Backbone as ProteinMPNN parsed JSONL, in Angstrom:
{"seq_chain_A": "MRETEEKLVCMGHLSDEKTIEDLKISLNFGEEIYLLSNIFKALSDPTRLKIIYVLSKSSLCVCDIANILEMSQSAISHQLRILRDLKLVKFKKEGKLVIYSLDDEHVLGLFEQGLDHVKHK", "coords_chain_A": {"N_chain_A": [[0.83, -1.189, 0.0], [0.381, 2.248, -0.638], [0.733, 5.396, 0.759], [-1.2, 8.238, 0.306], [-1.944, 11.773, 0.187], [-4.679, 11.887, 0.582], [-5.764, 9.265, 0.994], [-5.174, 5.723, 1.704], [-3.728, 3.674, -0.761], [-4.166, 0.692, -2.483], [-1.658, -1.209, -3.903], [-1.586, -3.607, -5.136], [-2.377, -7.119, -4.797], [-1.367, -8.934, -1.989], [-1.877, -11.534, -1.193], [-2.739, -14.702, -2.737], [-5.394, -15.454, -5.127], [-6.927, -17.72, -4.405], [-6.544, -17.923, -1.632], [-7.777, -15.528, -0.861], [-10.448, -16.045, -1.699], [-11.022, -18.321, -0.128], [-10.928, -17.16, 2.408], [-13.078, -15.37, 2.223], [-15.207, -17.191, 2.027], [-14.952, -18.429, 4.516], [-15.925, -16.498, 6.197], [-18.596, -16.879, 6.586], [-20.377, -17.002, 9.062], [-22.972, -16.894, 9.871], [-25.625, -16.488, 12.167], [-24.074, -16.614, 14.449], [-21.932, -14.751, 14.551], [-23.19, -12.365, 15.109], [-24.28, -12.874, 17.603], [-21.918, -13.21, 19.051], [-20.907, -10.632, 18.802], [-22.804, -9.255, 20.34], [-22.225, -10.328, 22.835], [-19.639, -9.312, 23.289], [-20.329, -6.629, 23.337], [-21.903, -6.546, 25.647], [-19.935, -7.181, 27.489], [-18.485, -4.899, 27.447], [-19.195, -3.157, 29.374], [-18.288, -1.779, 32.452], [-19.567, -2.345, 34.945], [-20.896, -4.76, 34.462], [-18.7, -6.38, 33.979], [-17.549, -6.353, 36.513], [-19.543, -7.709, 37.908], [-19.346, -10.23, 36.692], [-16.773, -10.861, 37.556], [-17.091, -11.017, 40.437], [-18.923, -13.093, 40.563], [-17.362, -15.102, 39.603], [-15.921, -15.792, 41.738], [-17.726, -16.56, 43.679], [-21.017, -17.927, 44.024], [-23.831, -15.831, 44.126], [-26.524, -13.873, 45.599], [-28.783, -11.317, 44.374], [-28.93, -9.173, 46.204], [-26.528, -9.422, 47.631], [-24.617, -9.017, 45.592], [-25.277, -6.394, 44.917], [-24.616, -5.12, 47.314], [-21.831, -5.593, 47.458], [-20.937, -4.232, 45.144], [-21.822, -1.758, 45.714], [-24.268, -0.659, 44.757], [-27.681, -0.159, 43.674], [-30.217, -2.692, 44.155], [-31.993, -2.856, 42.073], [-30.557, -1.765, 39.904], [-28.522, -3.669, 39.673], [-30.041, -5.949, 39.116], [-30.997, -5.275, 36.591], [-28.606, -5.308, 35.089], [-27.891, -7.977, 35.426], [-29.946, -9.215, 34.058], [-29.341, -8.634, 31.388], [-26.901, -10.02, 31.142], [-27.818, -12.583, 31.671], [-29.61, -13.031, 29.542], [-27.816, -13.354, 27.48], [-26.661, -15.683, 28.125], [-24.477, -15.639, 29.832], [-24.515, -15.575, 32.549], [-26.235, -17.608, 34.969], [-29.102, -18.679, 36.876], [-30.437, -19.996, 39.943], [-33.189, -20.987, 41.913], [-33.54, -20.832, 45.356], [-35.656, -21.488, 47.585], [-37.058, -18.47, 48.427], [-34.967, -17.037, 47.549], [-32.861, -15.999, 44.841], [-30.167, -17.266, 43.281], [-27.215, -16.377, 41.691], [-24.804, -17.381, 39.235], [-21.835, -17.926, 37.23], [-22.428, -18.907, 33.863], [-20.918, -20.914, 32.521], [-17.557, -22.314, 32.205], [-16.421, -20.969, 30.073], [-17.134, -18.306, 30.203], [-15.685, -17.223, 32.339], [-13.183, -17.664, 31.214], [-13.218, -15.866, 29.013], [-13.258, -13.444, 30.444], [-10.848, -13.612, 31.967], [-8.89, -13.866, 29.928], [-9.225, -11.453, 28.592], [-8.495, -9.673, 30.631], [-5.841, -10.484, 31.045], [-4.833, -9.684, 28.588], [-5.033, -6.837, 28.678], [-3.273, -6.341, 30.728], [-0.888, -7.151, 29.697], [2.359, -6.307, 28.588]], "CA_chain_A": [[0.0, 0.0, 0.0], [1.085, 3.514, -0.728], [-0.06, 6.434, 1.408], [-1.301, 9.518, -0.384], [-2.469, 12.797, 1.082], [-6.097, 11.682, 0.824], [-6.128, 7.926, 1.45], [-4.258, 4.634, 1.396], [-4.019, 3.089, -2.064], [-3.644, -0.668, -2.632], [-0.817, -1.292, -5.101], [-1.641, -4.983, -5.629], [-2.741, -8.091, -3.766], [-0.277, -9.691, -1.391], [-2.301, -12.935, -1.152], [-3.253, -15.243, -3.998], [-6.852, -15.414, -5.234], [-7.518, -18.831, -3.661], [-6.55, -17.521, -0.226], [-8.815, -14.501, -0.73], [-11.756, -16.709, -1.816], [-11.188, -19.16, 1.062], [-11.243, -16.272, 3.529], [-14.449, -14.885, 2.027], [-16.106, -18.296, 2.374], [-14.866, -18.69, 5.959], [-16.653, -15.452, 6.922], [-20.004, -17.239, 6.662], [-20.674, -17.447, 10.418], [-24.405, -16.855, 10.133], [-26.086, -15.75, 13.345], [-23.07, -16.678, 15.512], [-21.111, -13.538, 14.614], [-23.996, -11.33, 15.755], [-24.34, -13.232, 19.019], [-20.605, -12.885, 19.612], [-20.858, -9.174, 18.876], [-23.614, -8.856, 21.496], [-21.489, -10.696, 24.047], [-18.583, -8.313, 23.496], [-20.985, -5.376, 23.717], [-22.264, -6.687, 27.063], [-18.702, -7.171, 28.279], [-17.857, -3.574, 27.386], [-19.689, -2.368, 30.502], [-17.503, -2.087, 33.656], [-20.397, -2.953, 35.989], [-21.116, -6.163, 34.107], [-17.432, -7.08, 34.2], [-17.414, -6.535, 37.967], [-20.469, -8.782, 38.28], [-18.726, -11.483, 36.255], [-15.647, -11.136, 38.449], [-17.525, -11.493, 41.761], [-19.557, -14.403, 40.393], [-16.308, -16.101, 39.377], [-15.397, -16.134, 43.057], [-18.769, -17.165, 44.503], [-22.41, -17.736, 43.626], [-24.363, -14.776, 44.991], [-27.852, -13.334, 45.323], [-28.763, -9.929, 43.892], [-28.637, -8.222, 47.29], [-25.093, -9.497, 47.936], [-23.894, -8.349, 44.503], [-25.541, -4.958, 45.078], [-23.835, -4.673, 48.468], [-20.409, -5.616, 47.085], [-20.663, -3.194, 44.142], [-22.381, -0.503, 46.239], [-25.273, -0.205, 43.799], [-29.032, -0.588, 44.04], [-30.609, -4.016, 43.679], [-32.643, -2.656, 40.781], [-29.503, -1.588, 38.896], [-27.855, -4.967, 39.515], [-30.992, -6.833, 38.432], [-31.006, -4.883, 35.181], [-27.366, -5.803, 34.485], [-27.957, -9.437, 35.421], [-30.872, -9.614, 32.988], [-28.57, -8.576, 30.135], [-25.946, -11.129, 31.175], [-28.595, -13.823, 31.611], [-30.133, -13.174, 28.177], [-26.702, -13.776, 26.625], [-26.165, -16.941, 28.698], [-23.202, -15.434, 30.514], [-24.801, -15.984, 33.924], [-27.446, -18.405, 35.151], [-29.608, -18.556, 38.233], [-31.267, -21.07, 40.493], [-33.987, -20.516, 43.04], [-33.447, -21.558, 46.618], [-36.744, -20.862, 48.334], [-37.362, -17.151, 47.864], [-33.719, -16.451, 47.046], [-32.379, -16.325, 43.5], [-28.709, -17.293, 43.361], [-26.589, -16.252, 40.37], [-23.445, -17.892, 39.038], [-21.439, -17.893, 35.821], [-23.09, -19.979, 33.124], [-19.95, -21.997, 32.333], [-16.15, -21.91, 32.323], [-16.047, -20.081, 28.965], [-17.349, -16.913, 30.618], [-14.494, -16.859, 33.109], [-12.076, -17.623, 30.26], [-13.293, -14.578, 28.306], [-12.862, -12.394, 31.383], [-9.425, -13.734, 32.311], [-8.065, -13.572, 28.76], [-9.295, -10.007, 28.371], [-7.693, -9.034, 31.672], [-4.437, -10.769, 30.709], [-4.463, -8.863, 27.432], [-4.81, -5.432, 29.053], [-2.113, -6.284, 31.622], [0.299, -7.517, 28.92], [3.172, -5.162, 28.159]], "C_chain_A": [[0.869, 1.245, 0.0], [0.174, 4.573, -0.109], [-0.032, 7.701, 0.565], [-1.827, 10.527, 0.613], [-3.914, 12.512, 1.466], [-6.42, 10.324, 1.432], [-5.01, 6.936, 1.159], [-4.689, 3.997, 0.085], [-3.369, 1.714, -2.127], [-2.893, -0.766, -3.956], [-0.822, -2.699, -5.706], [-1.956, -5.918, -4.48], [-1.514, -8.844, -3.281], [-0.591, -11.185, -1.43], [-2.803, -13.387, -2.514], [-4.785, -15.293, -3.96], [-7.523, -16.537, -4.462], [-7.602, -18.494, -2.177], [-7.653, -16.499, 0.027], [-10.199, -15.147, -0.754], [-12.034, -17.589, -0.602], [-11.556, -18.314, 2.276], [-12.655, -15.715, 3.422], [-15.46, -15.949, 2.437], [-16.112, -18.53, 3.879], [-15.579, -17.632, 6.792], [-18.129, -15.775, 7.109], [-20.331, -17.849, 8.03], [-22.168, -17.552, 10.68], [-24.692, -16.016, 11.362], [-25.019, -15.682, 14.436], [-22.276, -15.387, 15.648], [-21.864, -12.405, 15.3], [-24.153, -11.608, 17.246], [-23.022, -12.904, 19.71], [-20.447, -11.381, 19.774], [-21.642, -8.67, 20.084], [-22.935, -9.217, 22.81], [-20.388, -9.68, 24.318], [-19.171, -6.96, 23.874], [-21.365, -5.419, 25.198], [-21.03, -6.607, 27.951], [-17.989, -5.827, 28.239], [-18.286, -2.683, 28.543], [-18.926, -2.745, 31.778], [-18.318, -2.743, 34.774], [-20.614, -4.431, 35.7], [-19.836, -6.972, 34.287], [-17.191, -7.316, 35.689], [-18.329, -7.652, 38.453], [-19.877, -10.133, 37.89], [-17.565, -11.847, 37.172], [-16.126, -11.688, 39.791], [-18.202, -12.855, 41.661], [-18.534, -15.49, 40.073], [-15.726, -16.581, 40.702], [-16.418, -16.87, 43.91], [-20.129, -16.961, 43.857], [-23.044, -16.783, 44.628], [-25.793, -14.42, 44.618], [-27.713, -11.862, 44.914], [-28.37, -8.965, 45.002], [-27.159, -8.249, 47.674], [-24.257, -8.806, 46.858], [-24.054, -6.841, 44.629], [-24.709, -4.385, 46.22], [-22.35, -4.582, 48.11], [-20.069, -4.468, 46.139], [-21.183, -1.821, 44.546], [-23.317, 0.152, 45.224], [-26.638, -0.685, 44.273], [-29.309, -1.985, 43.488], [-31.251, -3.926, 42.301], [-31.606, -2.539, 39.661], [-28.786, -2.91, 38.623], [-28.761, -5.944, 38.772], [-31.039, -6.542, 36.938], [-29.77, -5.434, 34.46], [-27.365, -7.334, 34.395], [-28.876, -9.946, 34.312], [-30.148, -9.638, 31.632], [-27.601, -9.756, 30.056], [-26.652, -12.482, 31.049], [-29.124, -14.084, 30.196], [-29.066, -13.668, 27.202], [-26.048, -15.071, 27.11], [-24.757, -16.811, 29.276], [-23.327, -15.777, 31.993], [-26.08, -16.819, 33.917], [-27.904, -18.226, 36.588], [-30.337, -19.825, 38.639], [-31.999, -20.487, 41.693], [-33.778, -21.448, 44.219], [-34.462, -20.925, 47.553], [-37.117, -19.557, 47.661], [-36.128, -16.47, 47.283], [-33.431, -16.901, 45.621], [-30.861, -16.17, 43.535], [-28.136, -17.302, 41.945], [-25.188, -16.839, 40.388], [-23.101, -17.735, 37.557], [-22.056, -19.09, 35.11], [-22.166, -21.17, 32.885], [-18.532, -21.43, 32.366], [-15.701, -20.987, 31.195], [-16.166, -18.614, 29.359], [-16.138, -16.422, 31.405], [-13.28, -16.767, 32.189], [-12.043, -16.323, 29.473], [-12.783, -13.449, 29.19], [-11.355, -12.438, 31.638], [-8.519, -13.418, 31.124], [-8.073, -12.09, 28.432], [-8.428, -9.26, 29.365], [-6.201, -9.265, 31.422], [-3.965, -9.885, 29.563], [-4.183, -7.415, 27.832], [-3.624, -5.278, 30.001], [-0.801, -6.542, 30.882], [1.044, -6.272, 28.448], [4.061, -5.558, 27.022]], "O_chain_A": [[1.957, 1.267, 0.576], [-1.016, 4.635, -0.419], [1.033, 8.173, 0.164], [-2.123, 10.181, 1.757], [-4.335, 12.862, 2.568], [-7.278, 10.242, 2.311], [-4.038, 7.249, 0.472], [-5.881, 3.803, -0.154], [-2.175, 1.572, -1.863], [-3.44, -0.438, -5.009], [-0.127, -2.947, -6.691], [-1.816, -5.545, -3.315], [-0.717, -9.331, -4.083], [0.294, -12.008, -1.667], [-3.234, -12.579, -3.337], [-5.391, -15.187, -2.894], [-8.602, -16.327, -3.906], [-8.622, -18.753, -1.538], [-8.379, -16.595, 1.016], [-11.039, -14.828, 0.088], [-13.157, -17.607, -0.096], [-12.401, -18.709, 3.079], [-13.354, -15.602, 4.429], [-16.446, -15.652, 3.111], [-17.164, -18.801, 4.458], [-15.815, -17.847, 7.981], [-18.846, -14.999, 7.741], [-20.536, -19.058, 8.146], [-22.584, -18.231, 11.619], [-24.082, -14.968, 11.574], [-25.056, -14.777, 15.269], [-21.976, -14.971, 16.767], [-21.263, -11.582, 15.989], [-24.157, -10.682, 18.057], [-23.012, -12.38, 20.824], [-19.909, -10.915, 20.779], [-21.193, -7.757, 20.776], [-23.06, -8.487, 23.793], [-20.22, -9.235, 25.453], [-18.569, -6.221, 24.653], [-21.172, -4.44, 25.919], [-21.076, -6.031, 29.039], [-16.988, -5.639, 28.931], [-17.788, -1.565, 28.677], [-18.914, -3.918, 32.153], [-17.803, -3.613, 35.477], [-20.525, -5.261, 36.605], [-19.888, -8.128, 34.705], [-16.682, -8.368, 36.077], [-17.943, -8.449, 39.307], [-19.909, -11.077, 38.68], [-17.393, -13.014, 37.525], [-15.626, -12.718, 40.243], [-18.073, -13.68, 42.564], [-18.815, -16.674, 40.253], [-15.115, -17.647, 40.774], [-16.06, -17.693, 44.753], [-20.367, -15.938, 43.214], [-22.826, -16.905, 45.833], [-26.227, -14.63, 43.485], [-26.658, -11.251, 45.09], [-27.577, -8.049, 44.783], [-26.593, -7.208, 48.008], [-23.302, -8.094, 47.169], [-23.089, -6.093, 44.468], [-24.162, -3.289, 46.105], [-21.693, -3.592, 48.432], [-19.043, -3.806, 46.303], [-21.009, -0.842, 43.82], [-23.185, 1.328, 44.883], [-26.732, -1.521, 45.172], [-28.72, -2.405, 42.492], [-31.074, -4.812, 41.465], [-31.76, -3.143, 38.6], [-28.481, -3.229, 37.474], [-28.301, -6.681, 37.9], [-31.113, -7.46, 36.121], [-29.877, -5.962, 33.354], [-26.896, -7.908, 33.412], [-28.612, -10.984, 33.704], [-30.332, -10.56, 30.837], [-27.498, -10.411, 29.019], [-26.147, -13.402, 30.405], [-29.092, -15.216, 29.713], [-29.383, -14.325, 26.211], [-25.022, -15.5, 26.581], [-23.955, -17.744, 29.217], [-22.362, -16.217, 32.618], [-26.89, -16.745, 32.992], [-27.174, -17.684, 37.419], [-30.787, -20.61, 37.804], [-31.489, -19.611, 42.391], [-33.832, -22.671, 44.096], [-34.164, -19.943, 48.233], [-37.451, -19.531, 46.476], [-36.236, -15.448, 46.606], [-33.72, -18.036, 45.243], [-30.341, -15.083, 43.786], [-28.518, -18.123, 41.111], [-24.485, -16.802, 41.398], [-23.972, -17.447, 36.735], [-22.189, -20.164, 35.696], [-22.588, -22.317, 33.031], [-18.333, -20.227, 32.534], [-14.698, -20.288, 31.342], [-15.389, -17.777, 28.899], [-15.63, -15.328, 31.157], [-12.437, -15.888, 32.364], [-10.978, -15.737, 29.281], [-11.991, -12.611, 28.76], [-10.672, -11.419, 31.536], [-7.486, -12.77, 31.293], [-7.049, -11.53, 28.041], [-7.712, -8.328, 29.0], [-5.394, -8.348, 31.571], [-2.834, -9.397, 29.568], [-3.203, -6.827, 27.374], [-3.03, -4.203, 30.075], [0.272, -6.196, 31.375], [0.439, -5.311, 27.972], [4.823, -4.733, 26.519]]}, "name": "protein", "num_of_chains": 1, "seq": "MRETEEKLVCMGHLSDEKTIEDLKISLNFGEEIYLLSNIFKALSDPTRLKIIYVLSKSSLCVCDIANILEMSQSAISHQLRILRDLKLVKFKKEGKLVIYSLDDEHVLGLFEQGLDHVKHK"}
């Protein structure tokens, strides 16, 4: 590529046509790419990341999460709903209590890998 005053100009293809076509075909993720995009959008919120962190340490009820994060139960419930809809957290009822936990080990992996990435120098 050559840089001009207005824009970058491609001076020719580095890759062969088969590689280009194979890559185009491999982009056919269907609905999965949009679901992944929504997961990353949900993880872009610091409050939701804090919720994921505390739930990685212990299963908790809404009132405990609210107490730990010093937020209202209503605000925490709203964030949990978003995480639950994306299958990042799950819940179980124990009597009148609703206990939240991470949905599976992939959620913690996403969090830990993201944290490792920002700490990497």
